Structure formats: structure tokens, C-alpha cells
Amino acid sequence: MKDNIRLDKFLADMSVGTRSQVKTIIGKGRIKVNGTVVKDSSFKIDTAKDSVVLDEKKIYYKSYEYYMLNKPAGVISATIDEAQKTVLELITEKSRKDLFPVGRLDKDTEGLLLITNNGELSHRLLSPGMHVDKTYYVETDKAIDKSGVYNLENGIDIGEDKLTMPARLKILSTGNKNAYLLTICEGKFHQVKRMFQAAGANVIYLKRLSMGKLKLDEKLKPGEYRPLTEEEIKSLTDSCN
Ligand code: URA
């Protein structure tokens, strides 16, 4: 019976209006449930079976939504903020109002950010015990020397109680451009920047490419997003198993 919810909640969840606005809409007889006008806001809807129609337009209920955002630099990983633009403001075509970013990327970091309202999945993806891999493309102001590479890969002191956990480092180029791929399974505050700094270089550009089995869609330009496919949702769930 857990799929049964009140009609006003159904409509408010799907952003038809606020709870009081949808009560007015219902009271005016604009809602039909399975073909019959319903004026009672507390009427129980089976979200899996019942057809809810507002002024001839069918409203489909979504318990969860999942979006992949290519976060641009300059926006913060938050839901609302008085002064700064947030990642949630970039998700313009959403049904649910309870979406949030899964974890944080720094304001100047770009790349893969999952936006959902699935709190349980988010909790599992971010849980330190799950060791979900995150891969970052990193550019630095200078090349990392051999001992820096060793320490990045085997554990480096970033001022926490313990060294970082082993990470995978791939050197893409050194010289004019110092570029690396770093895969870590932790998510400490500013972790990648602090790791490179401890290894002797400053990060000048940072972009997340993947989280668990979810990879950033290369077709998404910074600031663009799309819903996850069913396969991607499943792969994310598998990332925490
Ligand atoms: N590590 C950082 O330093 N910054 C990020 O945004 C993500 C990981």
C-alpha cells in the first residue's frame, strides 16, 4: 500500500503547484481520477495504477528522478543559495522539487554531478565504507616528480589522521601541459587539490569524469544535463553493491 498517496500530495510532488494551490485546483473540479472528477484533496491515489488528469493532461508520477549534469565552473553544489547560482537552478525541466546534488564539487570544478531525490542511493554512493571510485581529469601548474607519483598512488599526507587510501594515477602529459587522471575511492573536502598540493603541484583545472560505473556523457557541454537511462540507474546501484 506504500504507493498510495493523497491526491494533493501527488500533484504537489509533480510540481503542479504548492499544496494550497493544488487544493484550489482540485476544488474547482479540474482533476479527474480514472475518468471521474475528484474534488477531495485527501483522495488516495495508487501511483502505480491510477490515471490522474489535469485539464485533459495526464500527470505521470515519478517517485525518483535522476539527472546527469556536466557542472560548469562558477556554480555551487547546493540546492538554494541567496547569493550564488546553484546546480539545481540548471535543472530546469524537473518534476520533483526535492532534488539535490549527490556530494559536492568545488565551485571551480567541472564535470559529472548526479542530481536526484533518492536519498538512500545518495547515502550509499557517498558512504566512506562503499569506496565508490571517482575519476578526475586534472591539470597542474607543474609536473609531479617520481616520489610525488608514488605517494599519490600509495597514500599521501593531506593533514588528516591517516594517509589517503591508494589511488590510481595516469600521467597523460607533462611539459607544456601537465595532465593526469586520478581515481580515488574517498571523498574528503578538496581531496584532489590537497593530494596534488601535497605531491608538489597546484591544480589549475579539475573535472570529474566518472562516479562508480556512471560516466560523464561527453555530448553534454558544461551546464547541460540529461536524465539517466534505466541502464545507468542500475549501474549506479550496482556501484554500491
Ligand atoms: N576534489 C577537489 O579538490 N575538488 C573537487 O571539486 C572534487 C574533488
XYZ file of N, CA, C and O in Angstrom, residues 47-177:
524
model
N -0.235 5.274 -7.073
C 0.635 5.901 -8.089
C 1.007 4.928 -9.215
O 1.367 5.351 -10.306
N 0.914 3.635 -8.926
C 1.282 2.652 -9.956
C 0.154 2.406 -10.940
O 0.390 2.018 -12.082
N -1.099 2.641 -10.490
C -2.232 2.218 -11.334
C -3.149 3.343 -11.783
O -3.674 3.325 -12.898
N -3.394 4.311 -10.905
C -4.447 5.288 -11.200
C -4.016 6.309 -12.255
O -2.849 6.695 -12.333
N -4.997 6.733 -13.063
C -4.734 7.766 -14.066
C -5.229 9.108 -13.506
O -6.392 9.254 -13.129
N -4.302 10.067 -13.412
C -4.655 11.390 -12.887
C -4.513 12.404 -14.028
O -3.462 12.494 -14.655
N -5.594 13.143 -14.290
C -5.610 14.052 -15.430
C -5.993 15.450 -14.958
O -6.977 15.625 -14.236
N -5.185 16.434 -15.357
C -5.493 17.844 -15.054
C -5.850 18.523 -16.366
O -5.012 18.573 -17.278
N -7.073 19.026 -16.459
C -7.492 19.725 -17.694
C -7.077 18.953 -18.954
O -6.407 19.492 -19.827
N -7.392 17.689 -19.010
C -7.101 16.828 -20.178
C -5.628 16.405 -20.275
O -5.242 15.699 -21.194
N -4.758 16.862 -19.368
C -3.340 16.491 -19.469
C -3.012 15.464 -18.389
O -3.212 15.706 -17.199
N -2.526 14.306 -18.826
C -2.213 13.246 -17.868
C -0.948 13.596 -17.089
O 0.039 14.070 -17.653
N -1.000 13.384 -15.787
C 0.164 13.656 -14.930
C 0.773 12.310 -14.536
O 0.096 11.486 -13.929
N 2.001 12.104 -14.911
C 2.681 10.852 -14.572
C 3.477 11.056 -13.286
O 4.205 12.031 -13.163
N 3.321 10.115 -12.380
C 4.007 10.266 -11.093
C 5.398 9.638 -11.154
O 5.567 8.518 -11.623
N 6.383 10.391 -10.677
C 7.742 9.845 -10.594
C 8.179 9.911 -9.137
O 8.243 11.004 -8.563
N 8.463 8.755 -8.568
C 8.951 8.758 -7.178
C 10.363 9.312 -7.130
O 10.708 10.091 -6.257
N 11.164 8.866 -8.101
C 12.551 9.304 -8.123
C 12.907 9.871 -9.485
O 12.433 9.374 -10.509
N 13.759 10.867 -9.459
C 14.320 11.390 -10.698
C 15.841 11.365 -10.577
O 16.387 11.559 -9.481
N 16.494 11.155 -11.720
C 17.963 11.087 -11.745
C 18.454 11.867 -12.963
O 18.048 11.564 -14.084
N 19.321 12.834 -12.722
C 19.892 13.598 -13.830
C 21.413 13.582 -13.733
O 21.981 13.622 -12.629
N 22.041 13.537 -14.919
C 23.487 13.703 -15.010
C 23.724 15.133 -15.484
O 23.225 15.537 -16.528
N 24.469 15.888 -14.665
C 24.784 17.271 -15.035
C 26.272 17.366 -15.325
O 27.078 16.797 -14.582
N 26.628 18.051 -16.391
C 28.024 18.430 -16.577
C 28.162 19.797 -15.905
O 27.833 20.832 -16.491
N 28.588 19.759 -14.651
C 28.636 21.002 -13.874
C 29.647 21.966 -14.495
O 30.788 21.591 -14.733
N 29.221 23.185 -14.720
C 30.187 24.183 -15.206
C 30.901 24.829 -14.016
O 30.395 24.775 -12.886
N 32.023 25.453 -14.259
C 32.674 26.239 -13.203
C 31.780 27.429 -12.896
O 31.010 27.889 -13.753
N 31.839 27.917 -11.650
C 31.112 29.145 -11.312
C 29.773 28.931 -10.655
O 29.126 29.903 -10.267
N 29.320 27.675 -10.542
C 28.066 27.432 -9.816
C 28.377 26.529 -8.626
O 29.304 25.726 -8.671
N 27.590 26.672 -7.571
C 27.900 25.912 -6.366
C 27.019 24.661 -6.260
O 25.891 24.635 -6.744
N 27.583 23.634 -5.612
C 26.876 22.352 -5.461
C 25.924 22.435 -4.272
O 26.199 21.892 -3.199
N 24.830 23.143 -4.469
C 23.838 23.298 -3.401
C 22.469 23.358 -4.057
O 22.362 23.454 -5.287
N 21.424 23.316 -3.237
C 20.072 23.375 -3.801
C 19.602 24.824 -3.953
O 19.108 25.211 -4.999
N 19.768 25.607 -2.885
C 19.426 27.031 -2.985
C 20.494 27.875 -2.301
O 21.135 27.432 -1.355
N 20.654 29.069 -2.815
C 21.607 29.997 -2.206
C 21.165 31.404 -2.564
O 20.729 31.652 -3.691
N 21.248 32.285 -1.607
C 20.755 33.646 -1.862
C 21.658 34.414 -2.812
O 21.206 35.220 -3.614
N 22.955 34.150 -2.706
C 23.900 34.990 -3.447
C 24.435 34.334 -4.719
O 24.730 35.019 -5.695
N 24.562 33.016 -4.693
C 25.269 32.376 -5.809
C 24.360 31.425 -6.574
O 23.415 30.859 -6.025
N 24.706 31.225 -7.842
C 23.919 30.319 -8.671
C 24.209 28.880 -8.257
O 25.365 28.524 -8.020
N 23.165 28.059 -8.170
C 23.356 26.672 -7.733
C 23.123 25.694 -8.889
O 22.468 26.026 -9.881
N 23.650 24.478 -8.699
C 23.473 23.447 -9.727
C 21.993 23.128 -9.949
O 21.599 22.798 -11.064
N 21.176 23.261 -8.905
C 19.753 22.940 -9.058
C 19.049 23.914 -9.997
O 18.098 23.553 -10.685
N 19.545 25.143 -10.057
C 18.946 26.133 -10.960
C 19.182 25.770 -12.425
O 18.506 26.268 -13.314
N 20.170 24.892 -12.666
C 20.455 24.491 -14.052
C 19.500 23.390 -14.528
O 19.386 23.129 -15.716
N 18.855 22.709 -13.576
C 17.946 21.603 -13.931
C 16.555 22.209 -14.094
O 15.781 22.300 -13.135
N 16.263 22.644 -15.295
C 15.042 23.432 -15.481
C 13.811 22.560 -15.755
O 12.698 22.943 -15.437
N 14.022 21.375 -16.350
C 12.858 20.531 -16.669
C 12.751 19.382 -15.693
O 13.091 18.248 -16.009
N 12.343 19.690 -14.473
C 12.229 18.634 -13.486
C 10.789 18.549 -13.004
O 10.055 19.541 -13.051
N 10.391 17.358 -12.534
C 9.059 17.218 -11.951
C 9.107 17.451 -10.458
O 8.253 18.114 -9.890
N 10.121 16.887 -9.815
C 10.165 16.901 -8.357
C 10.861 18.145 -7.828
O 11.764 18.681 -8.474
N 10.437 18.538 -6.630
C 11.050 19.733 -6.026
C 12.102 19.353 -4.982
O 12.740 20.207 -4.411
N 12.208 18.019 -4.726
C 13.110 17.595 -3.646
C 14.450 17.056 -4.154
O 15.066 16.204 -3.536
N 14.883 17.555 -5.319
C 16.163 17.091 -5.878
C 17.337 17.743 -5.151
O 17.222 18.864 -4.659
N 18.444 17.037 -5.140
C 19.668 17.598 -4.541
C 20.887 16.979 -5.245
O 20.767 15.917 -5.862
N 22.044 17.641 -5.160
C 23.246 17.054 -5.757
C 23.830 15.983 -4.837
O 23.819 16.151 -3.616
N 24.317 14.910 -5.434
C 24.939 13.837 -4.652
C 26.404 14.204 -4.433
O 27.225 14.108 -5.337
N 26.689 14.700 -3.264
C 28.049 15.154 -2.954
C 28.287 16.534 -3.541
O 27.379 17.165 -4.087
N 29.528 16.969 -3.405
C 29.854 18.332 -3.837
C 31.052 18.335 -4.762
O 32.001 17.583 -4.556
N 30.970 19.209 -5.736
C 32.177 19.569 -6.491
C 32.445 21.024 -6.121
O 31.500 21.799 -5.924
N 33.715 21.402 -6.068
C 34.042 22.792 -5.739
C 33.452 23.726 -6.793
O 33.181 23.311 -7.922
N 33.335 24.987 -6.434
C 32.745 25.970 -7.360
C 33.501 25.989 -8.691
O 32.913 26.113 -9.763
N 34.830 25.854 -8.639
C 35.606 25.936 -9.883
C 35.802 24.569 -10.554
O 36.483 24.469 -11.568
N 35.238 23.509 -9.997
C 35.370 22.170 -10.607
C 34.235 21.946 -11.601
O 33.102 22.349 -11.351
N 34.575 21.270 -12.697
C 33.557 20.925 -13.699
C 33.278 19.418 -13.647
O 33.975 18.679 -12.982
N 32.289 19.022 -14.423
C 32.112 17.598 -14.670
C 30.926 16.946 -14.024
O 29.958 17.608 -13.635
N 31.029 15.629 -13.925
C 29.891 14.789 -13.565
C 29.340 15.072 -12.173
O 30.047 14.947 -11.175
N 28.073 15.439 -12.146
C 27.380 15.588 -10.870
C 26.012 14.937 -11.016
O 25.258 15.260 -11.942
N 25.738 14.013 -10.121
C 24.440 13.334 -10.129
C 23.456 14.154 -9.301
O 23.775 14.580 -8.192
N 22.279 14.373 -9.884
C 21.226 15.119 -9.192
C 20.036 14.176 -9.064
O 19.566 13.634 -10.077
N 19.567 13.972 -7.863
C 18.450 13.039 -7.665
C 17.672 13.428 -6.410
O 18.052 14.363 -5.706
N 16.597 12.681 -6.138
C 15.926 12.823 -4.849
C 15.959 11.474 -4.120
O 15.228 11.289 -3.155
N 16.800 10.572 -4.614
C 16.911 9.258 -3.981
C 17.966 9.315 -2.872
O 19.162 9.148 -3.116
N 17.494 9.594 -1.664
C 18.393 9.797 -0.527
C 19.174 8.547 -0.158
O 20.333 8.619 0.225
N 18.523 7.402 -0.314
C 19.200 6.165 0.081
C 20.378 5.877 -0.849
O 21.481 5.555 -0.409
N 20.128 6.048 -2.155
C 21.221 5.819 -3.121
C 22.354 6.811 -2.879
O 23.538 6.442 -2.882
N 21.993 8.058 -2.651
C 22.998 9.083 -2.406
C 23.842 8.715 -1.193
O 25.072 8.779 -1.214
N 23.171 8.301 -0.144
C 23.863 7.938 1.093
C 24.857 6.809 0.829
O 26.002 6.843 1.270
N 24.410 5.839 0.039
C 25.288 4.693 -0.226
C 26.465 5.094 -1.107
O 27.599 4.668 -0.893
N 26.198 5.938 -2.105
C 27.297 6.355 -3.003
C 28.359 7.154 -2.250
O 29.546 7.085 -2.566
N 27.910 7.918 -1.244
C 28.850 8.794 -0.527
C 29.443 8.139 0.715
O 30.396 8.671 1.297
N 28.892 7.000 1.087
C 29.354 6.372 2.324
C 30.828 5.969 2.209
O 31.218 5.297 1.254
N 31.677 6.378 3.180
C 33.109 6.053 3.097
C 33.348 4.547 2.978
O 34.274 4.107 2.299
N 32.490 3.753 3.598
C 32.665 2.298 3.574
C 32.436 1.680 2.209
O 32.862 0.553 1.945
N 31.760 2.397 1.310
C 31.437 1.827 -0.010
C 32.601 1.922 -0.992
O 32.650 1.215 -1.982
N 33.531 2.831 -0.736
C 34.707 3.007 -1.604
C 34.329 3.129 -3.078
O 34.882 2.438 -3.937
N 33.364 3.970 -3.375
C 32.970 4.159 -4.774
C 34.054 4.995 -5.478
O 34.436 6.064 -5.001
N 34.565 4.459 -6.593
C 35.639 5.152 -7.330
C 35.140 6.429 -7.996
O 34.044 6.449 -8.570
N 35.940 7.478 -7.935
C 35.657 8.718 -8.673
C 36.902 9.030 -9.496
O 38.011 9.041 -8.934
N 36.731 9.263 -10.786
C 37.891 9.582 -11.621
C 37.833 11.042 -12.051
O 36.784 11.531 -12.504
N 38.964 11.715 -11.896
C 39.076 13.144 -12.214
C 40.143 13.361 -13.280
O 41.197 12.719 -13.262
N 39.859 14.286 -14.180
C 40.879 14.803 -15.103
C 41.459 16.037 -14.414
O 40.713 16.937 -13.988
N 42.800 16.050 -14.308
C 43.450 17.098 -13.515
C 44.549 17.768 -14.336
O 45.353 17.076 -14.974
N 44.592 19.081 -14.326
C 45.748 19.792 -14.880
C 46.416 20.548 -13.739
O 45.734 21.130 -12.892
N 47.752 20.521 -13.757
C 48.502 21.163 -12.666
C 49.489 22.174 -13.229
O 49.797 22.162 -14.434
N 49.994 23.032 -12.320
C 50.920 24.082 -12.772
C 52.335 23.547 -13.018
O 53.125 24.188 -13.675
N 52.650 22.386 -12.433
C 53.935 21.759 -12.759
C 53.796 20.242 -12.701
O 52.778 19.737 -12.183
N 54.827 19.580 -13.207
C 54.771 18.119 -13.223
C 55.052 17.576 -11.823
O 55.771 18.196 -11.044
N 54.476 16.433 -11.534
C 54.712 15.752 -10.254
C 55.968 14.888 -10.406
O 56.097 14.173 -11.403
N 56.874 14.943 -9.424
C 58.089 14.109 -9.554
C 57.780 12.663 -9.125
O 56.667 12.349 -8.697
N 58.835 11.831 -9.242
C 58.626 10.389 -9.000
C 58.080 10.086 -7.610
O 57.199 9.244 -7.451
N 58.626 10.787 -6.595
C 58.153 10.465 -5.242
C 56.718 10.966 -5.064
O 55.905 10.335 -4.375
N 56.386 12.077 -5.722
C 55.007 12.565 -5.678
C 54.056 11.547 -6.294
O 52.978 11.272 -5.753
N 54.479 10.985 -7.421
C 53.642 9.976 -8.088
C 53.455 8.774 -7.161
O 52.337 8.282 -6.961
N 54.559 8.337 -6.557
C 54.493 7.181 -5.646
C 53.516 7.467 -4.504
O 52.668 6.640 -4.172
N 53.664 8.651 -3.926
C 52.807 8.982 -2.772
C 51.334 9.124 -3.163
O 50.453 8.707 -2.426
N 51.084 9.728 -4.318
C 49.680 9.846 -4.764
C 49.069 8.450 -4.903
O 47.914 8.224 -4.540
N 49.872 7.536 -5.444
C 49.338 6.192 -5.716
C 49.218 5.340 -4.458
O 48.354 4.466 -4.375
N 50.092 5.584 -3.492
C 50.151 4.677 -2.334
C 49.608 5.263 -1.038
O 49.457 4.530 -0.061
N 49.340 6.557 -1.031
C 48.843 7.194 0.188
C 49.676 8.418 0.476
O 50.904 8.342 0.495
N 49.005 9.557 0.677
C 49.743 10.810 0.843
C 49.146 11.577 2.022
O 47.938 11.465 2.305
N 49.995 12.340 2.688
C 49.561 13.079 3.878
C 48.896 14.392 3.457
O 49.567 15.295 2.947
N 47.585 14.473 3.667
C 46.884 15.735 3.346
C 46.393 16.408 4.633
O 45.438 17.176 4.622
N 47.041 16.039 5.732
C 46.730 16.690 7.003
C 45.586 16.048 7.767
O 45.054 16.641 8.694
N 45.212 14.846 7.353
C 44.171 14.121 8.095
C 44.865 13.149 9.060
O 46.096 13.034 9.057
N 44.078 12.417 9.833
C 44.664 11.441 10.773
C 45.471 10.378 10.034
O 46.495 9.915 10.522
N 44.942 9.982 8.874
C 45.606 8.904 8.127
C 45.994 9.409 6.755
O 45.437 10.404 6.257
N 46.922 8.664 6.115
C 47.244 8.963 4.715
C 46.005 8.673 3.868
O 45.120 7.925 4.283
N 45.964 9.247 2.666
C 44.861 8.915 1.751
C 44.963 7.440 1.363
O 46.038 6.842 1.442
N 43.848 6.890 0.930
C 43.872 5.489 0.504
C 44.553 5.387 -0.855
O 44.635 6.381 -1.586
N 45.046 4.193 -1.211
C 45.687 4.046 -2.517
C 44.795 4.573 -3.643
O 43.575 4.404 -3.605
N 45.426 5.237 -4.591
C 44.684 5.835 -5.713
C 45.347 5.379 -7.014
O 46.476 4.890 -7.007
N 44.633 5.547 -8.118
C 45.244 5.211 -9.424
C 45.555 6.512 -10.149
O 44.702 7.391 -10.257
N 46.802 6.613 -10.626
C 47.217 7.828 -11.328
C 47.665 7.457 -12.728
O 48.435 6.521 -12.910
N 47.183 8.189 -13.705
C 47.665 8.007 -15.077
C 48.218 9.349 -15.530
O 47.503 10.367 -15.450
N 49.471 9.337 -15.976
C 50.063 10.586 -16.459
C 49.702 10.723 -17.939
O 50.062 9.880 -18.752
N 48.972 11.782 -18.275
C 48.557 11.971 -19.667
C 49.597 12.789 -20.426
O 49.896 12.504 -21.577
N 50.138 13.829 -19.780
C 51.186 14.618 -20.432
C 51.934 15.428 -19.391
O 51.379 15.784 -18.344
N 53.211 15.684 -19.677
C 53.976 16.610 -18.831
C 54.728 17.538 -19.773
O 54.966 17.202 -20.930
N 55.082 18.692 -19.253
C 55.777 19.665 -20.108
C 54.910 20.889 -20.232
O 54.551 21.500 -19.227
N 54.533 21.221 -21.482
C 53.669 22.388 -21.694
C 52.386 22.280 -20.896
O 51.915 23.234 -20.298
N 51.820 21.068 -20.941
C 50.589 20.832 -20.184
C 50.819 19.625 -19.279
O 51.259 18.569 -19.753
